[in-house]
PDB file of C-alpha atoms in Angstrom:
ATOM      1  CA  UNK A   1       0.000   0.000   0.000  1.00  0.00           C
ATOM      2  CA  UNK A   2       1.203   3.507  -0.807  1.00  0.00           C
ATOM      3  CA  UNK A   3       2.488   5.584   2.110  1.00  0.00           C
ATOM      4  CA  UNK A   4       1.174   8.709   0.392  1.00  0.00           C
ATOM      5  CA  UNK A   5      -2.088  10.309   1.533  1.00  0.00           C
ATOM      6  CA  UNK A   6      -5.107   9.567  -0.618  1.00  0.00           C
ATOM      7  CA  UNK A   7      -5.245  11.741  -3.707  1.00  0.00           C
ATOM      8  CA  UNK A   8      -7.601  14.656  -4.167  1.00  0.00           C
ATOM      9  CA  UNK A   9     -10.543  14.534  -6.563  1.00  0.00           C
ATOM     10  CA  UNK A  10     -11.139  17.733  -8.540  1.00  0.00           C
ATOM     11  CA  UNK A  11     -14.208  18.367 -10.681  1.00  0.00           C
ATOM     12  CA  UNK A  12     -14.019  20.942 -13.470  1.00  0.00           C
ATOM     13  CA  UNK A  13     -17.315  21.857 -15.123  1.00  0.00           C
ATOM     14  CA  UNK A  14     -18.245  24.497 -17.672  1.00  0.00           C
ATOM     15  CA  UNK A  15     -20.668  25.083 -20.534  1.00  0.00           C
ATOM     16  CA  UNK A  16     -19.687  23.525 -23.856  1.00  0.00           C
ATOM     17  CA  UNK A  17     -17.224  25.770 -25.689  1.00  0.00           C
ATOM     18  CA  UNK A  18     -15.799  27.418 -22.578  1.00  0.00           C
ATOM     19  CA  UNK A  19     -12.473  25.609 -22.976  1.00  0.00           C
ATOM     20  CA  UNK A  20     -12.495  23.393 -19.892  1.00  0.00           C
ATOM     21  CA  UNK A  21     -10.752  20.445 -21.547  1.00  0.00           C
ATOM     22  CA  UNK A  22      -7.989  22.623 -23.001  1.00  0.00           C
ATOM     23  CA  UNK A  23      -7.477  24.222 -19.566  1.00  0.00           C
ATOM     24  CA  UNK A  24      -7.175  20.894 -17.788  1.00  0.00           C
ATOM     25  CA  UNK A  25      -4.868  19.453 -20.446  1.00  0.00           C
ATOM     26  CA  UNK A  26      -2.586  22.453 -19.883  1.00  0.00           C
ATOM     27  CA  UNK A  27      -2.830  21.993 -16.133  1.00  0.00           C
ATOM     28  CA  UNK A  28      -1.816  18.324 -16.016  1.00  0.00           C
ATOM     29  CA  UNK A  29       1.225  19.111 -18.168  1.00  0.00           C
ATOM     30  CA  UNK A  30       2.393  21.696 -15.644  1.00  0.00           C
ATOM     31  CA  UNK A  31       1.622  19.989 -12.318  1.00  0.00           C
ATOM     32  CA  UNK A  32       3.129  16.634 -11.269  1.00  0.00           C
ATOM     33  CA  UNK A  33       0.927  13.847  -9.885  1.00  0.00           C
ATOM     34  CA  UNK A  34      -2.198  15.343 -11.432  1.00  0.00           C
ATOM     35  CA  UNK A  35      -4.132  13.259 -13.939  1.00  0.00           C
ATOM     36  CA  UNK A  36      -7.151  13.959 -16.102  1.00  0.00           C
ATOM     37  CA  UNK A  37      -9.606  11.092 -16.013  1.00  0.00           C
ATOM     38  CA  UNK A  38     -10.261   9.658 -19.463  1.00  0.00           C
ATOM     39  CA  UNK A  39     -13.994   9.323 -20.037  1.00  0.00           C
ATOM     40  CA  UNK A  40     -15.852   6.589 -21.859  1.00  0.00           C
ATOM     41  CA  UNK A  41     -18.151   7.737 -24.638  1.00  0.00           C
ATOM     42  CA  UNK A  42     -20.624   6.196 -27.030  1.00  0.00           C
ATOM     43  CA  UNK A  43     -19.951   8.740 -29.766  1.00  0.00           C
ATOM     44  CA  UNK A  44     -17.601   8.131 -32.694  1.00  0.00           C
ATOM     45  CA  UNK A  45     -14.104   9.623 -32.631  1.00  0.00           C
ATOM     46  CA  UNK A  46     -13.743  12.983 -34.332  1.00  0.00           C
ATOM     47  CA  UNK A  47     -10.875  13.647 -36.751  1.00  0.00           C
ATOM     48  CA  UNK A  48      -7.607  13.693 -34.837  1.00  0.00           C
ATOM     49  CA  UNK A  49      -8.982  11.926 -31.747  1.00  0.00           C
ATOM     50  CA  UNK A  50      -7.445   8.631 -30.615  1.00  0.00           C
ATOM     51  CA  UNK A  51      -9.062   5.800 -28.707  1.00  0.00           C
ATOM     52  CA  UNK A  52      -7.478   5.410 -25.282  1.00  0.00           C
ATOM     53  CA  UNK A  53      -5.960   8.897 -25.487  1.00  0.00           C
ATOM     54  CA  UNK A  54      -8.781  11.412 -25.878  1.00  0.00           C
ATOM     55  CA  UNK A  55     -11.597   9.081 -24.815  1.00  0.00           C
ATOM     56  CA  UNK A  56     -12.349   5.406 -24.476  1.00  0.00           C
ATOM     57  CA  UNK A  57     -14.659   5.027 -27.478  1.00  0.00           C
ATOM     58  CA  UNK A  58     -17.171   2.216 -27.008  1.00  0.00           C
ATOM     59  CA  UNK A  59     -20.483   1.165 -28.544  1.00  0.00           C
ATOM     60  CA  UNK A  60     -23.764   2.388 -27.113  1.00  0.00           C
ATOM     61  CA  UNK A  61     -24.645  -1.212 -26.177  1.00  0.00           C
ATOM     62  CA  UNK A  62     -21.435  -1.606 -24.179  1.00  0.00           C
ATOM     63  CA  UNK A  63     -22.008   1.758 -22.530  1.00  0.00           C
ATOM     64  CA  UNK A  64     -25.502   0.657 -21.490  1.00  0.00           C
ATOM     65  CA  UNK A  65     -24.073  -2.580 -20.099  1.00  0.00           C
ATOM     66  CA  UNK A  66     -21.544  -0.631 -18.004  1.00  0.00           C
ATOM     67  CA  UNK A  67     -24.388   1.532 -16.656  1.00  0.00           C
ATOM     68  CA  UNK A  68     -26.331  -1.602 -15.673  1.00  0.00           C
ATOM     69  CA  UNK A  69     -23.235  -3.022 -13.973  1.00  0.00           C
ATOM     70  CA  UNK A  70     -22.723   0.153 -11.944  1.00  0.00           C
ATOM     71  CA  UNK A  71     -19.293   0.682 -13.505  1.00  0.00           C
ATOM     72  CA  UNK A  72     -19.580   4.461 -13.729  1.00  0.00           C
ATOM     73  CA  UNK A  73     -18.841   6.979 -11.001  1.00  0.00           C
ATOM     74  CA  UNK A  74     -21.018   9.322 -13.047  1.00  0.00           C
ATOM     75  CA  UNK A  75     -22.464   9.368 -16.517  1.00  0.00           C
ATOM     76  CA  UNK A  76     -24.671  11.607 -18.635  1.00  0.00           C
ATOM     77  CA  UNK A  77     -26.315  11.861 -22.018  1.00  0.00           C
ATOM     78  CA  UNK A  78     -24.936  15.054 -23.546  1.00  0.00           C
ATOM     79  CA  UNK A  79     -26.397  16.226 -26.861  1.00  0.00           C
ATOM     80  CA  UNK A  80     -27.355  12.675 -27.781  1.00  0.00           C
ATOM     81  CA  UNK A  81     -24.061  11.005 -26.829  1.00  0.00           C
ATOM     82  CA  UNK A  82     -23.241   9.225 -23.574  1.00  0.00           C
ATOM     83  CA  UNK A  83     -20.177  10.067 -21.483  1.00  0.00           C
ATOM     84  CA  UNK A  84     -19.083   8.391 -18.268  1.00  0.00           C
ATOM     85  CA  UNK A  85     -16.257   8.134 -15.740  1.00  0.00           C
ATOM     86  CA  UNK A  86     -15.223   4.618 -14.701  1.00  0.00           C
ATOM     87  CA  UNK A  87     -15.321   4.295 -10.915  1.00  0.00           C
ATOM     88  CA  UNK A  88     -12.531   1.685 -10.811  1.00  0.00           C
ATOM     89  CA  UNK A  89     -10.114   3.814 -12.875  1.00  0.00           C
ATOM     90  CA  UNK A  90     -10.650   6.852 -10.650  1.00  0.00           C
ATOM     91  CA  UNK A  91     -10.351   4.898  -7.408  1.00  0.00           C
ATOM     92  CA  UNK A  92      -7.079   3.273  -8.502  1.00  0.00           C
ATOM     93  CA  UNK A  93      -5.447   6.661  -9.105  1.00  0.00           C
ATOM     94  CA  UNK A  94      -6.747   8.203  -5.876  1.00  0.00           C
ATOM     95  CA  UNK A  95      -5.709   5.176  -3.818  1.00  0.00           C
ATOM     96  CA  UNK A  96      -2.097   5.424  -4.955  1.00  0.00           C
ATOM     97  CA  UNK A  97      -1.983   9.085  -3.927  1.00  0.00           C
ATOM     98  CA  UNK A  98      -2.429  10.765  -7.296  1.00  0.00           C
ATOM     99  CA  UNK A  99      -4.763  13.713  -7.718  1.00  0.00           C
ATOM    100  CA  UNK A 100      -7.467  13.294 -10.369  1.00  0.00           C
ATOM    101  CA  UNK A 101      -9.417  15.848 -12.401  1.00  0.00           C
ATOM    102  CA  UNK A 102     -12.832  14.949 -13.780  1.00  0.00           C
ATOM    103  CA  UNK A 103     -13.842  17.165 -16.691  1.00  0.00           C
ATOM    104  CA  UNK A 104     -17.585  16.642 -16.499  1.00  0.00           C
ATOM    105  CA  UNK A 105     -20.783  18.617 -16.920  1.00  0.00           C
ATOM    106  CA  UNK A 106     -23.104  19.728 -14.138  1.00  0.00           C
ATOM    107  CA  UNK A 107     -25.155  16.510 -14.401  1.00  0.00           C
ATOM    108  CA  UNK A 108     -22.089  14.406 -13.684  1.00  0.00           C
ATOM    109  CA  UNK A 109     -20.917  16.667 -10.877  1.00  0.00           C
ATOM    110  CA  UNK A 110     -24.324  16.366  -9.254  1.00  0.00           C
ATOM    111  CA  UNK A 111     -24.049  12.563  -9.361  1.00  0.00           C
ATOM    112  CA  UNK A 112     -20.610  12.585  -7.718  1.00  0.00           C
ATOM    113  CA  UNK A 113     -21.840  14.893  -4.941  1.00  0.00           C
ATOM    114  CA  UNK A 114     -24.945  12.758  -4.392  1.00  0.00           C
ATOM    115  CA  UNK A 115     -22.678   9.786  -3.698  1.00  0.00           C
ATOM    116  CA  UNK A 116     -21.043  11.696  -0.866  1.00  0.00           C
ATOM    117  CA  UNK A 117     -17.633  11.510  -2.537  1.00  0.00           C
ATOM    118  CA  UNK A 118     -15.250  14.185  -1.275  1.00  0.00           C
ATOM    119  CA  UNK A 119     -14.220  16.511  -4.085  1.00  0.00           C
ATOM    120  CA  UNK A 120     -13.150  20.044  -4.920  1.00  0.00           C
ATOM    121  CA  UNK A 121     -15.432  21.643  -7.504  1.00  0.00           C
ATOM    122  CA  UNK A 122     -14.251  24.295  -9.956  1.00  0.00           C
ATOM    123  CA  UNK A 123     -16.727  25.974 -12.300  1.00  0.00           C
ATOM    124  CA  UNK A 124     -15.301  27.680 -15.382  1.00  0.00           C
ATOM    125  CA  UNK A 125     -17.261  30.573 -16.852  1.00  0.00           C
ATOM    126  CA  UNK A 126     -16.792  32.284 -20.226  1.00  0.00           C
ATOM    127  CA  UNK A 127     -16.314  36.074 -20.014  1.00  0.00           C
ATOM    128  CA  UNK A 128     -19.823  36.594 -21.421  1.00  0.00           C
ATOM    129  CA  UNK A 129     -22.620  34.900 -23.359  1.00  0.00           C
ATOM    130  CA  UNK A 130     -21.568  36.722 -26.541  1.00  0.00           C
ATOM    131  CA  UNK A 131     -17.984  35.497 -26.268  1.00  0.00           C
ATOM    132  CA  UNK A 132     -19.158  31.920 -25.692  1.00  0.00           C
ATOM    133  CA  UNK A 133     -21.248  32.133 -28.856  1.00  0.00           C
ATOM    134  CA  UNK A 134     -18.234  33.467 -30.781  1.00  0.00           C
ATOM    135  CA  UNK A 135     -16.137  30.553 -29.546  1.00  0.00           C
ATOM    136  CA  UNK A 136     -18.772  28.012 -30.508  1.00  0.00           C
ATOM    137  CA  UNK A 137     -19.061  29.473 -33.992  1.00  0.00           C
ATOM    138  CA  UNK A 138     -15.285  29.674 -34.308  1.00  0.00           C
ATOM    139  CA  UNK A 139     -14.948  25.929 -33.790  1.00  0.00           C
ATOM    140  CA  UNK A 140     -16.696  25.385 -37.160  1.00  0.00           C
ATOM    141  CA  UNK A 141     -17.818  21.890 -36.248  1.00  0.00           C
ATOM    142  CA  UNK A 142     -21.404  22.461 -35.155  1.00  0.00           C
ATOM    143  CA  UNK A 143     -24.521  23.161 -37.173  1.00  0.00           C
ATOM    144  CA  UNK A 144     -26.621  26.242 -36.448  1.00  0.00           C
ATOM    145  CA  UNK A 145     -29.130  24.051 -34.629  1.00  0.00           C
ATOM    146  CA  UNK A 146     -26.374  22.511 -32.486  1.00  0.00           C
ATOM    147  CA  UNK A 147     -24.982  25.947 -31.621  1.00  0.00           C
ATOM    148  CA  UNK A 148     -28.399  27.129 -30.447  1.00  0.00           C
ATOM    149  CA  UNK A 149     -28.809  23.920 -28.447  1.00  0.00           C
ATOM    150  CA  UNK A 150     -25.420  24.378 -26.751  1.00  0.00           C
ATOM    151  CA  UNK A 151     -26.175  28.013 -25.929  1.00  0.00           C
ATOM    152  CA  UNK A 152     -29.545  27.115 -24.426  1.00  0.00           C
ATOM    153  CA  UNK A 153     -27.908  24.416 -22.309  1.00  0.00           C
ATOM    154  CA  UNK A 154     -25.219  26.900 -21.251  1.00  0.00           C
ATOM    155  CA  UNK A 155     -27.897  29.327 -20.027  1.00  0.00           C
ATOM    156  CA  UNK A 156     -29.164  26.602 -17.691  1.00  0.00           C
ATOM    157  CA  UNK A 157     -25.746  25.385 -16.588  1.00  0.00           C
ATOM    158  CA  UNK A 158     -24.209  28.727 -15.608  1.00  0.00           C
ATOM    159  CA  UNK A 159     -26.729  29.002 -12.772  1.00  0.00           C
ATOM    160  CA  UNK A 160     -25.100  25.975 -11.144  1.00  0.00           C
ATOM    161  CA  UNK A 161     -21.850  27.820 -10.330  1.00  0.00           C
ATOM    162  CA  UNK A 162     -22.817  28.291  -6.663  1.00  0.00           C
ATOM    163  CA  UNK A 163     -22.707  24.508  -6.147  1.00  0.00           C
ATOM    164  CA  UNK A 164     -18.922  24.568  -6.656  1.00  0.00           C
ATOM    165  CA  UNK A 165     -16.144  25.678  -4.301  1.00  0.00           C
ATOM    166  CA  UNK A 166     -14.353  27.838  -6.872  1.00  0.00           C
ATOM    167  CA  UNK A 167     -15.194  29.888  -9.967  1.00  0.00           C
ATOM    168  CA  UNK A 168     -12.637  30.715 -12.679  1.00  0.00           C
ATOM    169  CA  UNK A 169     -13.332  32.942 -15.681  1.00  0.00           C
ATOM    170  CA  UNK A 170     -11.599  31.711 -18.832  1.00  0.00           C
ATOM    171  CA  UNK A 171     -10.803  34.999 -20.522  1.00  0.00           C
ATOM    172  CA  UNK A 172      -7.350  33.760 -21.569  1.00  0.00           C
ATOM    173  CA  UNK A 173      -6.076  30.177 -21.464  1.00  0.00           C
ATOM    174  CA  UNK A 174      -2.714  30.742 -19.735  1.00  0.00           C
ATOM    175  CA  UNK A 175      -4.157  32.992 -17.042  1.00  0.00           C
ATOM    176  CA  UNK A 176      -7.134  30.726 -16.363  1.00  0.00           C
ATOM    177  CA  UNK A 177      -4.926  27.607 -16.217  1.00  0.00           C
ATOM    178  CA  UNK A 178      -2.661  29.412 -13.763  1.00  0.00           C
ATOM    179  CA  UNK A 179      -5.626  30.265 -11.528  1.00  0.00           C
ATOM    180  CA  UNK A 180      -6.825  26.653 -11.513  1.00  0.00           C
ATOM    181  CA  UNK A 181      -3.261  25.538 -10.793  1.00  0.00           C
ATOM    182  CA  UNK A 182      -3.239  27.841  -7.780  1.00  0.00           C
ATOM    183  CA  UNK A 183      -6.414  26.194  -6.512  1.00  0.00           C
ATOM    184  CA  UNK A 184      -4.859  22.723  -6.850  1.00  0.00           C
ATOM    185  CA  UNK A 185      -1.700  23.786  -5.006  1.00  0.00           C
ATOM    186  CA  UNK A 186      -3.718  25.445  -2.228  1.00  0.00           C
ATOM    187  CA  UNK A 187      -5.828  22.308  -1.735  1.00  0.00           C
ATOM    188  CA  UNK A 188      -2.683  20.184  -1.603  1.00  0.00           C
ATOM    189  CA  UNK A 189      -1.331  22.417   1.186  1.00  0.00           C
ATOM    190  CA  UNK A 190      -4.321  21.890   3.485  1.00  0.00           C
ATOM    191  CA  UNK A 191      -3.493  20.318   6.850  1.00  0.00           C
ATOM    192  CA  UNK A 192      -5.457  17.186   6.003  1.00  0.00           C
ATOM    193  CA  UNK A 193      -3.194  16.497   3.036  1.00  0.00           C
ATOM    194  CA  UNK A 194       0.045  17.671   4.662  1.00  0.00           C
ATOM    195  CA  UNK A 195      -0.456  16.206   8.147  1.00  0.00           C
ATOM    196  CA  UNK A 196       1.813  13.193   7.650  1.00  0.00           C
ATOM    197  CA  UNK A 197       4.642  15.233   6.140  1.00  0.00           C
ATOM    198  CA  UNK A 198       4.260  17.906   8.824  1.00  0.00           C
ATOM    199  CA  UNK A 199       4.361  15.344  11.629  1.00  0.00           C
ATOM    200  CA  UNK A 200       7.606  13.921  10.256  1.00  0.00           C
ATOM    201  CA  UNK A 201       9.161  17.383  10.281  1.00  0.00           C
ATOM    202  CA  UNK A 202       7.917  18.057  13.821  1.00  0.00           C
ATOM    203  CA  UNK A 203       9.481  14.767  14.905  1.00  0.00           C
ATOM    204  CA  UNK A 204      12.907  16.052  13.817  1.00  0.00           C
ATOM    205  CA  UNK A 205      12.496  18.989  16.222  1.00  0.00           C
ATOM    206  CA  UNK A 206      11.717  16.576  19.057  1.00  0.00           C
ATOM    207  CA  UNK A 207      14.757  14.492  18.168  1.00  0.00           C
ATOM    208  CA  UNK A 208      16.927  17.605  18.073  1.00  0.00           C
ATOM    209  CA  UNK A 209      15.735  18.691  21.527  1.00  0.00           C
ATOM    210  CA  UNK A 210      16.321  15.213  22.914  1.00  0.00           C
ATOM    211  CA  UNK A 211      19.832  15.207  21.477  1.00  0.00           C
ATOM    212  CA  UNK A 212      20.544  18.661  22.947  1.00  0.00           C
ATOM    213  CA  UNK A 213      19.352  17.578  26.396  1.00  0.00           C
ATOM    214  CA  UNK A 214      21.716  14.633  26.356  1.00  0.00           C
ATOM    215  CA  UNK A 215      24.887  16.453  25.256  1.00  0.00           C
TER     216      UNK A 215
END
C-alpha cells in the first residue's frame, strides 16, 4: 500500500465551448501527480482523436451494459451522446496518492456529490454569453441548430456555479490555467493532506531537543 495520503478529486465543469478540456490538459502538463480522467463515450471519434488517449470510445450497447453493472462513477447523455467516468479507474489513481481531475458537466458533478464523494469543484465561466457564442461558432464543427442547443444548455448550466467551491473565468487560457493551478496547489497544502509530512518534520524537532538535552 502507498504511504502517500489519498489523492484529491477535482471536478471541473463548464458550458460547452468554454475551454475546460484545453485548460485541464494544460494543467496536467504543468503539475506533477495530477491526472485527467479519461472518459468513456458512445460517440464516434472525431478527426484527430485517438481511442485510449482522448476518450475510451465504445459502442452504445457496451455503454448501457456498463451503466447496468454500476461501472460508472457518473455518466450523462450530452447532446445525444453518452459520457461516463469509470469508478474503478478513478479509485485506482486516488488510492495510490495521485490527484485526479474529472472534466464533467453539471449533471455528472451532481451525481458525484450525491454519492457523498469528497471533491473540490471548480466551475469555469466564459467572459460573457456573446464570447461563448463566438467561440462556438469559431470551432466550425457544429450546425446552427447545435450551436443554439449548446447556448440554451449553457444558459441553464451557468446558474449551477454556486454549487462549486471555486469559480474561474476563462478569458485567456494561460491565465485561467494558472488560476486553476493555484487552486490545486492550495488544496494540496491543506493540513489534512500535509499532516503526515508535517508530523515527520515536527518529529525532527523533538529528536533535536532530545539530542541537545543529552549532550
